[in-house]
Amino acid sequence: MSAELRIGVAGAGAMGIDHIERISQRIAGARVSAVIEPDPVRAAAGAAKAPGSAVYPDLAAALDDDALDALLIAVPGPFHEQLLITAIQAKLPTLCEKPLTPDAAGSLRVVEAENGQALVQVGFMRRFDREYAYLREQIQHGQQGDLLLLHCVHRNPAVPDNWITDMLITDSLVHEIDIVPWLAGSPITAVTVLNPRRNSLAPEGLGDPILAVFELDNGVIADVEVNVSMQFGYQVGAEAVFEAGLIKTGEASGPRHWENRKVWVAQTPSFVERFADAYDEEVRRWVIAAAAGGIDGPSAFDGYRAAVVTEAALEALHTGRRVQVPSVVAPA
Ligand code: ISE
């Protein structure tokens, strides 16, 4: 391996470009050596942000050219499994944007292919957000007593017109499906999904918002409002209710303005700004781990567990019933 970790980035859409810029401008010890993207316009846009990189139409071509030491996957979820299996066979440390795969069976195949080698990390970047990490520590220390409830909000300003209602779960709620058990230290055992009154500003046919209720093994209950047509900005956070106090995260912060008889603070426009530091920290730590051949964050098994809960949440949405989550056992 060369002195700098040579990263291949698969996918030069919005998220891929964001990661290419991050690695090229802000991450020490690594560079983007390969932009793996079949669309020539996107590929050229990605390569323009990564001086010295080469463009490949697929991962096999990049591997044939010995062009990378590690892989970052930022293509849509349905294409993850095949890339992951190829990367595992090539023993490439891989950071894969969420979800690991859209279905639990695919995620299990990835876990089995990995066979305990700890090569695959899932891009649940919230685990690297300072406020979430702080909240987890507070829950663990129990200074305000035991955690009882979590009220989570996940609000987007808008989503593309091609969104279908399932995507509120597979694309958005999946983050809480990962972060809630991580915060509370206990797995989700049952899910219910309710449909409040529909937001008329949502794209046609989209059943937005939803309210998901997670029951955790330790008795904690978490409710999550997923609301993706809120117009005003991007707001993600949680209020943790303890026996003797509360902690609230995700509040808009920064300079306060006093203007025209109003006081205001800017709201982040999208997840790119809201989680910019978390993405940086995630990739920075992954680069160090990948250079040593491993991961430092959510594993393929965490991705599989999230996929199992996602399927339960989809069933709860489709049936209107409370759905028990099958328990999954971590491989030895
Ligand atoms: C988007 O795909 C993300 O992953 C964001 O983190 C999430 O908050 C948003 O709702 C999704 O659409």
mmCIF file of C-alpha atoms and ligand atoms in Angstrom:
data_model
loop_
_atom_site.group_PDB
_atom_site.id
_atom_site.type_symbol
_atom_site.label_atom_id
_atom_site.label_comp_id
_atom_site.label_asym_id
_atom_site.label_seq_id
_atom_site.Cartn_x
_atom_site.Cartn_y
_atom_site.Cartn_z
ATOM 1 C CA MET A 1 0.000 0.000 0.000
ATOM 2 C CA SER A 2 1.248 3.521 -0.803
ATOM 3 C CA ALA A 3 1.870 6.106 1.965
ATOM 4 C CA GLU A 4 -1.527 7.666 1.385
ATOM 5 C CA LEU A 5 -4.600 5.451 1.470
ATOM 6 C CA ARG A 6 -5.921 5.298 -2.094
ATOM 7 C CA ILE A 7 -9.695 5.467 -1.939
ATOM 8 C CA GLY A 8 -12.036 4.488 -4.744
ATOM 9 C CA VAL A 9 -15.361 6.308 -4.534
ATOM 10 C CA ALA A 10 -18.208 4.408 -6.200
ATOM 11 C CA GLY A 11 -20.902 6.843 -7.254
ATOM 12 C CA ALA A 12 -20.473 10.516 -8.158
ATOM 13 C CA GLY A 13 -23.986 11.722 -7.352
ATOM 14 C CA ALA A 14 -24.562 14.356 -4.656
ATOM 15 C CA MET A 15 -23.284 12.213 -1.760
ATOM 16 C CA GLY A 16 -20.349 10.811 -3.730
ATOM 17 C CA ILE A 17 -19.225 14.304 -4.738
ATOM 18 C CA ASP A 18 -19.572 15.468 -1.128
ATOM 19 C CA HIS A 19 -17.271 12.625 -0.003
ATOM 20 C CA ILE A 20 -14.806 13.232 -2.848
ATOM 21 C CA GLU A 21 -14.507 16.891 -1.797
ATOM 22 C CA ARG A 22 -14.165 15.892 1.846
ATOM 23 C CA ILE A 23 -11.378 13.368 1.204
ATOM 24 C CA SER A 24 -9.565 15.672 -1.228
ATOM 25 C CA GLN A 25 -9.749 18.788 0.949
ATOM 26 C CA ARG A 26 -10.071 17.853 4.596
ATOM 27 C CA ILE A 27 -8.878 14.317 5.307
ATOM 28 C CA ALA A 28 -5.213 13.630 6.033
ATOM 29 C CA GLY A 29 -3.515 10.426 4.923
ATOM 30 C CA ALA A 30 -5.847 9.650 2.029
ATOM 31 C CA ARG A 31 -6.686 10.681 -1.505
ATOM 32 C CA VAL A 32 -9.332 9.728 -4.033
ATOM 33 C CA SER A 33 -7.491 7.593 -6.570
ATOM 34 C CA ALA A 34 -10.497 6.220 -8.472
ATOM 35 C CA VAL A 35 -13.896 7.602 -9.341
ATOM 36 C CA ILE A 36 -16.076 4.584 -10.151
ATOM 37 C CA GLU A 37 -19.069 5.839 -12.059
ATOM 38 C CA PRO A 38 -20.630 4.632 -15.336
ATOM 39 C CA ASP A 39 -22.170 8.006 -16.204
ATOM 40 C CA PRO A 40 -19.441 9.995 -18.032
ATOM 41 C CA VAL A 41 -20.775 13.423 -17.034
ATOM 42 C CA ARG A 42 -20.948 12.551 -13.357
ATOM 43 C CA ALA A 43 -17.611 10.742 -13.515
ATOM 44 C CA ALA A 44 -15.926 13.828 -14.992
ATOM 45 C CA ALA A 45 -17.506 16.040 -12.305
ATOM 46 C CA GLY A 46 -16.179 13.697 -9.604
ATOM 47 C CA ALA A 47 -12.703 13.438 -11.108
ATOM 48 C CA ALA A 48 -12.505 17.236 -11.414
ATOM 49 C CA LYS A 49 -12.753 17.414 -7.601
ATOM 50 C CA ALA A 50 -10.025 14.791 -7.089
ATOM 51 C CA PRO A 51 -6.741 15.777 -8.713
ATOM 52 C CA GLY A 52 -4.762 12.744 -9.891
ATOM 53 C CA SER A 53 -7.730 10.383 -9.839
ATOM 54 C CA ALA A 54 -8.673 8.018 -12.666
ATOM 55 C CA VAL A 55 -12.192 7.201 -13.818
ATOM 56 C CA TYR A 56 -13.536 3.635 -14.074
ATOM 57 C CA PRO A 57 -16.965 2.459 -15.240
ATOM 58 C CA ASP A 58 -17.135 -0.260 -12.562
ATOM 59 C CA LEU A 59 -15.318 -1.691 -9.552
ATOM 60 C CA ALA A 60 -13.925 -4.666 -11.487
ATOM 61 C CA ALA A 61 -12.073 -2.320 -13.854
ATOM 62 C CA ALA A 62 -10.600 -0.357 -10.942
ATOM 63 C CA LEU A 63 -9.492 -3.591 -9.253
ATOM 64 C CA ASP A 64 -7.928 -4.890 -12.487
ATOM 65 C CA ASP A 65 -5.901 -1.682 -12.577
ATOM 66 C CA ASP A 66 -4.898 -2.044 -8.885
ATOM 67 C CA ALA A 67 -6.223 1.512 -8.443
ATOM 68 C CA LEU A 68 -7.443 1.464 -4.820
ATOM 69 C CA ASP A 69 -6.681 0.311 -1.268
ATOM 70 C CA ALA A 70 -10.147 1.040 0.149
ATOM 71 C CA LEU A 71 -13.650 1.679 -1.173
ATOM 72 C CA LEU A 72 -16.327 4.222 -0.318
ATOM 73 C CA ILE A 73 -19.763 3.303 -1.697
ATOM 74 C CA ALA A 74 -22.149 6.164 -2.441
ATOM 75 C CA VAL A 75 -24.437 4.635 -5.074
ATOM 76 C CA PRO A 76 -28.162 3.947 -4.469
ATOM 77 C CA GLY A 77 -28.952 1.140 -2.001
ATOM 78 C CA PRO A 78 -30.092 -1.505 -4.532
ATOM 79 C CA PHE A 79 -26.546 -1.539 -6.010
ATOM 80 C CA HIS A 80 -24.750 -1.962 -2.665
ATOM 81 C CA GLU A 81 -24.804 -5.744 -2.284
ATOM 82 C CA GLN A 82 -22.932 -6.591 -5.463
ATOM 83 C CA LEU A 83 -20.258 -3.956 -4.801
ATOM 84 C CA LEU A 84 -19.886 -5.102 -1.202
ATOM 85 C CA ILE A 85 -19.457 -8.749 -2.140
ATOM 86 C CA THR A 86 -16.820 -7.854 -4.747
ATOM 87 C CA ALA A 87 -15.025 -5.588 -2.257
ATOM 88 C CA ILE A 88 -15.046 -8.282 0.429
ATOM 89 C CA GLN A 89 -13.630 -10.839 -2.026
ATOM 90 C CA ALA A 90 -10.851 -8.333 -2.817
ATOM 91 C CA LYS A 91 -10.357 -7.752 0.967
ATOM 92 C CA LEU A 92 -10.933 -4.003 0.551
ATOM 93 C CA PRO A 93 -11.882 -2.053 3.691
ATOM 94 C CA THR A 94 -15.181 -0.426 2.700
ATOM 95 C CA LEU A 95 -17.332 2.424 3.971
ATOM 96 C CA CYS A 96 -20.842 1.954 2.573
ATOM 97 C CA GLU A 97 -23.446 4.705 2.703
ATOM 98 C CA LYS A 98 -26.678 3.655 4.398
ATOM 99 C CA PRO A 99 -28.565 1.397 4.072
ATOM 100 C CA LEU A 100 -26.167 -1.558 3.934
ATOM 101 C CA THR A 101 -28.696 -3.129 1.546
ATOM 102 C CA PRO A 102 -32.405 -2.377 1.188
ATOM 103 C CA ASP A 103 -33.436 -5.876 2.387
ATOM 104 C CA ALA A 104 -32.464 -8.009 5.363
ATOM 105 C CA ALA A 105 -31.666 -11.087 3.230
ATOM 106 C CA GLY A 106 -29.115 -9.081 1.199
ATOM 107 C CA SER A 107 -27.538 -7.652 4.364
ATOM 108 C CA LEU A 108 -27.248 -11.146 5.826
ATOM 109 C CA ARG A 109 -25.457 -12.312 2.662
ATOM 110 C CA VAL A 110 -22.972 -9.448 3.141
ATOM 111 C CA VAL A 111 -22.402 -10.386 6.799
ATOM 112 C CA GLU A 112 -21.859 -14.014 5.781
ATOM 113 C CA ALA A 113 -19.474 -13.084 2.967
ATOM 114 C CA GLU A 114 -17.506 -10.888 5.351
ATOM 115 C CA ASN A 115 -17.240 -13.864 7.690
ATOM 116 C CA GLY A 116 -16.034 -11.909 10.721
ATOM 117 C CA GLN A 117 -13.265 -10.025 8.890
ATOM 118 C CA ALA A 118 -14.600 -6.536 9.908
ATOM 119 C CA LEU A 119 -14.062 -5.009 6.482
ATOM 120 C CA VAL A 120 -17.393 -3.241 6.038
ATOM 121 C CA GLN A 121 -18.523 -0.103 7.868
ATOM 122 C CA VAL A 122 -22.011 1.366 7.339
ATOM 123 C CA GLY A 123 -22.409 5.129 6.912
ATOM 124 C CA PHE A 124 -24.683 5.765 9.870
ATOM 125 C CA MET A 125 -22.892 9.074 10.388
ATOM 126 C CA ARG A 126 -25.032 10.246 13.284
ATOM 127 C CA ARG A 127 -22.922 8.103 15.605
ATOM 128 C CA PHE A 128 -20.135 10.627 14.895
ATOM 129 C CA ASP A 129 -22.255 13.690 15.679
ATOM 130 C CA ARG A 130 -21.011 15.460 18.818
ATOM 131 C CA GLU A 131 -24.472 15.918 20.314
ATOM 132 C CA TYR A 132 -25.573 12.319 19.786
ATOM 133 C CA ALA A 133 -22.289 11.065 21.248
ATOM 134 C CA TYR A 134 -22.788 13.365 24.252
ATOM 135 C CA LEU A 135 -26.353 12.139 24.750
ATOM 136 C CA ARG A 136 -25.213 8.525 24.667
ATOM 137 C CA GLU A 137 -22.585 9.226 27.333
ATOM 138 C CA GLN A 138 -25.185 10.931 29.514
ATOM 139 C CA ILE A 139 -27.542 7.970 29.144
ATOM 140 C CA GLN A 140 -24.736 5.585 30.079
ATOM 141 C CA HIS A 141 -23.663 7.643 33.121
ATOM 142 C CA GLY A 142 -27.240 7.898 34.357
ATOM 143 C CA GLN A 143 -26.695 11.207 36.193
ATOM 144 C CA GLN A 144 -30.380 12.061 35.702
ATOM 145 C CA GLY A 145 -31.507 8.518 36.448
ATOM 146 C CA ASP A 146 -32.605 5.907 33.949
ATOM 147 C CA LEU A 147 -33.690 6.827 30.434
ATOM 148 C CA LEU A 148 -37.468 6.381 30.051
ATOM 149 C CA LEU A 149 -38.432 7.833 26.676
ATOM 150 C CA LEU A 150 -36.939 9.358 23.537
ATOM 151 C CA HIS A 151 -38.908 11.814 21.401
ATOM 152 C CA CYS A 152 -37.121 12.073 18.067
ATOM 153 C CA VAL A 153 -37.773 14.412 15.161
ATOM 154 C CA HIS A 154 -36.556 13.897 11.608
ATOM 155 C CA ARG A 155 -37.712 16.785 9.434
ATOM 156 C CA ASN A 156 -36.622 17.498 5.872
ATOM 157 C CA PRO A 157 -37.594 20.672 3.992
ATOM 158 C CA ALA A 158 -38.695 18.707 0.919
ATOM 159 C CA VAL A 159 -38.030 15.510 -1.022
ATOM 160 C CA PRO A 160 -37.995 14.793 -4.769
ATOM 161 C CA ASP A 161 -41.310 14.086 -6.501
ATOM 162 C CA ASN A 162 -40.334 10.466 -7.114
ATOM 163 C CA TRP A 163 -40.418 9.620 -3.384
ATOM 164 C CA ILE A 164 -42.819 6.876 -2.318
ATOM 165 C CA THR A 165 -44.101 6.522 1.243
ATOM 166 C CA ASP A 166 -41.854 3.504 1.991
ATOM 167 C CA MET A 167 -38.855 5.839 1.579
ATOM 168 C CA LEU A 168 -39.815 7.713 4.733
ATOM 169 C CA ILE A 169 -38.742 4.473 6.404
ATOM 170 C CA THR A 170 -35.984 3.119 4.123
ATOM 171 C CA ASP A 171 -34.272 6.474 3.520
ATOM 172 C CA SER A 172 -35.035 8.575 6.602
ATOM 173 C CA LEU A 173 -36.287 6.532 9.590
ATOM 174 C CA VAL A 174 -33.451 4.042 9.018
ATOM 175 C CA HIS A 175 -31.161 6.553 10.770
ATOM 176 C CA GLU A 176 -33.276 6.425 13.947
ATOM 177 C CA ILE A 177 -33.512 2.643 13.542
ATOM 178 C CA ASP A 178 -29.740 2.662 14.002
ATOM 179 C CA ILE A 179 -29.271 5.509 16.457
ATOM 180 C CA VAL A 180 -32.050 4.801 18.976
ATOM 181 C CA PRO A 181 -30.696 1.382 20.096
ATOM 182 C CA TRP A 182 -27.161 2.829 20.022
ATOM 183 C CA LEU A 183 -28.239 5.661 22.341
ATOM 184 C CA ALA A 184 -30.403 3.569 24.643
ATOM 185 C CA GLY A 185 -28.102 0.532 24.737
ATOM 186 C CA SER A 186 -30.917 -1.869 23.886
ATOM 187 C CA PRO A 187 -32.390 -3.400 20.694
ATOM 188 C CA ILE A 188 -35.774 -2.534 19.176
ATOM 189 C CA THR A 189 -38.246 -5.368 19.792
ATOM 190 C CA ALA A 190 -41.465 -3.994 18.256
ATOM 191 C CA VAL A 191 -42.484 -1.226 15.853
ATOM 192 C CA THR A 192 -45.755 0.589 15.176
ATOM 193 C CA VAL A 193 -46.167 3.200 12.441
ATOM 194 C CA LEU A 194 -49.022 5.718 12.540
ATOM 195 C CA ASN A 195 -50.211 8.070 9.791
ATOM 196 C CA PRO A 196 -51.201 11.501 11.067
ATOM 197 C CA ARG A 197 -53.124 13.933 8.913
ATOM 198 C CA ARG A 198 -51.345 14.267 5.528
ATOM 199 C CA ASN A 199 -49.234 17.323 4.746
ATOM 200 C CA SER A 200 -50.750 18.812 1.567
ATOM 201 C CA LEU A 201 -47.311 20.236 0.695
ATOM 202 C CA ALA A 202 -45.907 16.703 0.236
ATOM 203 C CA PRO A 203 -45.430 15.367 -3.318
ATOM 204 C CA GLU A 204 -48.579 13.776 -4.705
ATOM 205 C CA GLY A 205 -49.248 10.312 -3.299
ATOM 206 C CA LEU A 206 -46.665 10.603 -0.498
ATOM 207 C CA GLY A 207 -48.104 9.646 2.899
ATOM 208 C CA ASP A 208 -46.111 12.252 4.808
ATOM 209 C CA PRO A 209 -45.659 12.565 7.807
ATOM 210 C CA ILE A 210 -45.457 9.319 9.768
ATOM 211 C CA LEU A 211 -45.028 8.671 13.472
ATOM 212 C CA ALA A 212 -43.073 5.540 14.348
ATOM 213 C CA VAL A 213 -43.050 4.047 17.818
ATOM 214 C CA PHE A 214 -40.186 1.753 18.810
ATOM 215 C CA GLU A 215 -40.379 -0.506 21.867
ATOM 216 C CA LEU A 216 -36.938 -1.412 23.178
ATOM 217 C CA ASP A 217 -35.914 -4.526 25.052
ATOM 218 C CA ASN A 218 -35.040 -2.505 28.191
ATOM 219 C CA GLY A 219 -38.528 -0.927 28.341
ATOM 220 C CA VAL A 220 -37.573 2.427 26.818
ATOM 221 C CA ILE A 221 -40.077 3.710 24.235
ATOM 222 C CA ALA A 222 -38.991 6.004 21.402
ATOM 223 C CA ASP A 223 -41.323 7.909 19.109
ATOM 224 C CA VAL A 224 -40.014 9.326 15.853
ATOM 225 C CA GLU A 225 -41.730 11.945 13.753
ATOM 226 C CA VAL A 226 -40.570 11.642 10.154
ATOM 227 C CA ASN A 227 -41.811 14.658 8.283
ATOM 228 C CA VAL A 228 -40.154 15.325 4.962
ATOM 229 C CA SER A 229 -42.102 18.275 3.491
ATOM 230 C CA MET A 230 -41.617 20.788 6.274
ATOM 231 C CA GLN A 231 -40.301 23.612 4.052
ATOM 232 C CA PHE A 232 -38.523 25.592 6.786
ATOM 233 C CA GLY A 233 -35.250 23.625 6.824
ATOM 234 C CA TYR A 234 -33.644 20.385 8.007
ATOM 235 C CA GLN A 235 -34.121 19.531 11.663
ATOM 236 C CA VAL A 236 -33.021 16.313 13.317
ATOM 237 C CA GLY A 237 -32.762 15.766 17.035
ATOM 238 C CA ALA A 238 -33.985 13.941 20.103
ATOM 239 C CA GLU A 239 -35.392 14.777 23.503
ATOM 240 C CA ALA A 240 -34.337 12.223 26.080
ATOM 241 C CA VAL A 241 -36.616 11.913 29.108
ATOM 242 C CA PHE A 242 -34.892 10.602 32.233
ATOM 243 C CA GLU A 243 -36.251 9.877 35.704
ATOM 244 C CA ALA A 244 -35.047 13.268 36.910
ATOM 245 C CA GLY A 245 -34.436 15.521 33.918
ATOM 246 C CA LEU A 246 -34.332 15.996 30.169
ATOM 247 C CA ILE A 247 -31.667 16.459 27.505
ATOM 248 C CA LYS A 248 -32.596 17.908 24.151
ATOM 249 C CA THR A 249 -30.339 17.778 21.083
ATOM 250 C CA GLY A 250 -30.549 19.124 17.546
ATOM 251 C CA GLU A 251 -31.613 22.677 18.402
ATOM 252 C CA ALA A 252 -30.656 25.337 15.856
ATOM 253 C CA SER A 253 -27.527 27.088 17.119
ATOM 254 C CA GLY A 254 -25.141 29.815 15.998
ATOM 255 C CA PRO A 255 -25.463 33.606 15.922
ATOM 256 C CA ARG A 256 -28.783 35.041 17.079
ATOM 257 C CA HIS A 257 -30.252 37.951 15.153
ATOM 258 C CA TRP A 258 -32.487 40.689 16.530
ATOM 259 C CA GLU A 259 -34.295 42.198 13.602
ATOM 260 C CA ASN A 260 -37.713 43.764 12.827
ATOM 261 C CA ARG A 261 -39.127 42.816 16.240
ATOM 262 C CA LYS A 262 -38.009 39.203 15.754
ATOM 263 C CA VAL A 263 -35.213 37.115 17.234
ATOM 264 C CA TRP A 264 -33.920 34.324 15.013
ATOM 265 C CA VAL A 265 -31.209 31.698 14.547
ATOM 266 C CA ALA A 266 -30.445 30.140 11.141
ATOM 267 C CA GLN A 267 -31.800 26.628 10.523
ATOM 268 C CA THR A 268 -29.596 24.161 8.597
ATOM 269 C CA PRO A 269 -30.957 23.703 5.050
ATOM 270 C CA SER A 270 -30.094 19.992 4.631
ATOM 271 C CA PHE A 271 -28.344 17.007 6.164
ATOM 272 C CA VAL A 272 -25.105 17.930 4.364
ATOM 273 C CA GLU A 273 -24.706 21.056 6.542
ATOM 274 C CA ARG A 274 -26.352 19.627 9.692
ATOM 275 C CA PHE A 275 -24.041 16.614 9.741
ATOM 276 C CA ALA A 276 -20.967 18.115 8.007
ATOM 277 C CA ASP A 277 -18.768 17.657 11.076
ATOM 278 C CA ALA A 278 -20.124 14.162 11.696
ATOM 279 C CA TYR A 279 -19.330 13.103 8.111
ATOM 280 C CA ASP A 280 -15.816 14.541 8.455
ATOM 281 C CA GLU A 281 -15.232 12.684 11.715
ATOM 282 C CA GLU A 282 -16.689 9.460 10.315
ATOM 283 C CA VAL A 283 -14.420 9.517 7.252
ATOM 284 C CA ARG A 284 -11.366 10.709 9.213
ATOM 285 C CA ARG A 285 -11.642 7.781 11.640
ATOM 286 C CA TRP A 286 -12.526 5.299 8.916
ATOM 287 C CA VAL A 287 -9.387 6.280 6.943
ATOM 288 C CA ILE A 288 -7.188 5.547 9.960
ATOM 289 C CA ALA A 289 -8.921 2.215 10.529
ATOM 290 C CA ALA A 290 -8.969 1.285 6.836
ATOM 291 C CA ALA A 291 -5.228 1.960 6.533
ATOM 292 C CA ALA A 292 -4.848 -0.747 9.191
ATOM 293 C CA GLY A 293 -7.270 -3.002 7.291
ATOM 294 C CA GLY A 294 -10.367 -2.544 9.462
ATOM 295 C CA ILE A 295 -13.316 -0.355 10.475
ATOM 296 C CA ASP A 296 -14.108 2.118 13.267
ATOM 297 C CA GLY A 297 -17.865 2.495 13.383
ATOM 298 C CA PRO A 298 -21.127 0.682 12.657
ATOM 299 C CA SER A 299 -20.427 -2.803 11.300
ATOM 300 C CA ALA A 300 -22.067 -4.904 8.604
ATOM 301 C CA PHE A 301 -23.932 -6.668 11.402
ATOM 302 C CA ASP A 302 -25.295 -3.292 12.591
ATOM 303 C CA GLY A 303 -26.419 -2.720 8.995
ATOM 304 C CA TYR A 304 -28.102 -6.130 8.943
ATOM 305 C CA ARG A 305 -29.853 -5.471 12.261
ATOM 306 C CA ALA A 306 -31.117 -2.129 10.909
ATOM 307 C CA ALA A 307 -32.395 -3.877 7.766
ATOM 308 C CA VAL A 308 -34.373 -6.374 9.890
ATOM 309 C CA VAL A 309 -36.028 -3.524 11.843
ATOM 310 C CA THR A 310 -36.630 -1.618 8.585
ATOM 311 C CA GLU A 311 -38.568 -4.582 7.219
ATOM 312 C CA ALA A 312 -40.635 -4.740 10.415
ATOM 313 C CA ALA A 313 -41.347 -0.996 10.138
ATOM 314 C CA LEU A 314 -42.456 -1.392 6.509
ATOM 315 C CA GLU A 315 -44.801 -4.197 7.559
ATOM 316 C CA ALA A 316 -46.151 -1.976 10.356
ATOM 317 C CA LEU A 317 -46.738 0.836 7.834
ATOM 318 C CA HIS A 318 -48.481 -1.447 5.334
ATOM 319 C CA THR A 319 -50.669 -3.293 7.832
ATOM 320 C CA GLY A 320 -51.292 -0.628 10.466
ATOM 321 C CA ARG A 321 -50.326 -3.227 13.076
ATOM 322 C CA ARG A 322 -47.701 -3.403 15.812
ATOM 323 C CA VAL A 323 -44.967 -5.671 14.443
ATOM 324 C CA GLN A 324 -42.612 -7.722 16.565
ATOM 325 C CA VAL A 325 -38.990 -7.503 15.372
ATOM 326 C CA PRO A 326 -37.328 -10.908 14.937
ATOM 327 C CA SER A 327 -34.256 -11.131 17.147
ATOM 328 C CA VAL A 328 -30.939 -11.492 15.357
ATOM 329 C CA VAL A 329 -27.828 -13.050 16.780
ATOM 330 C CA ALA A 330 -24.395 -11.573 16.119
ATOM 331 C CA PRO A 331 -21.988 -13.984 14.430
ATOM 332 C CA ALA A 332 -19.243 -15.346 16.679
HETATM 333 C C1 ISE B 1 -31.180 11.281 3.355
HETATM 334 O O1 ISE B 1 -31.004 10.283 2.393
HETATM 335 C C2 ISE B 1 -30.269 11.046 4.485
HETATM 336 O O2 ISE B 1 -29.600 10.067 4.615
HETATM 337 C C3 ISE B 1 -30.402 12.032 5.572
HETATM 338 O O3 ISE B 1 -29.486 11.815 6.580
HETATM 339 C C4 ISE B 1 -31.807 11.923 6.102
HETATM 340 O O4 ISE B 1 -31.986 12.788 7.182
HETATM 341 C C5 ISE B 1 -32.794 12.258 5.008
HETATM 342 O O5 ISE B 1 -34.093 12.179 5.521
HETATM 343 C C6 ISE B 1 -32.615 11.279 3.859
HETATM 344 O O6 ISE B 1 -33.476 11.632 2.815
#
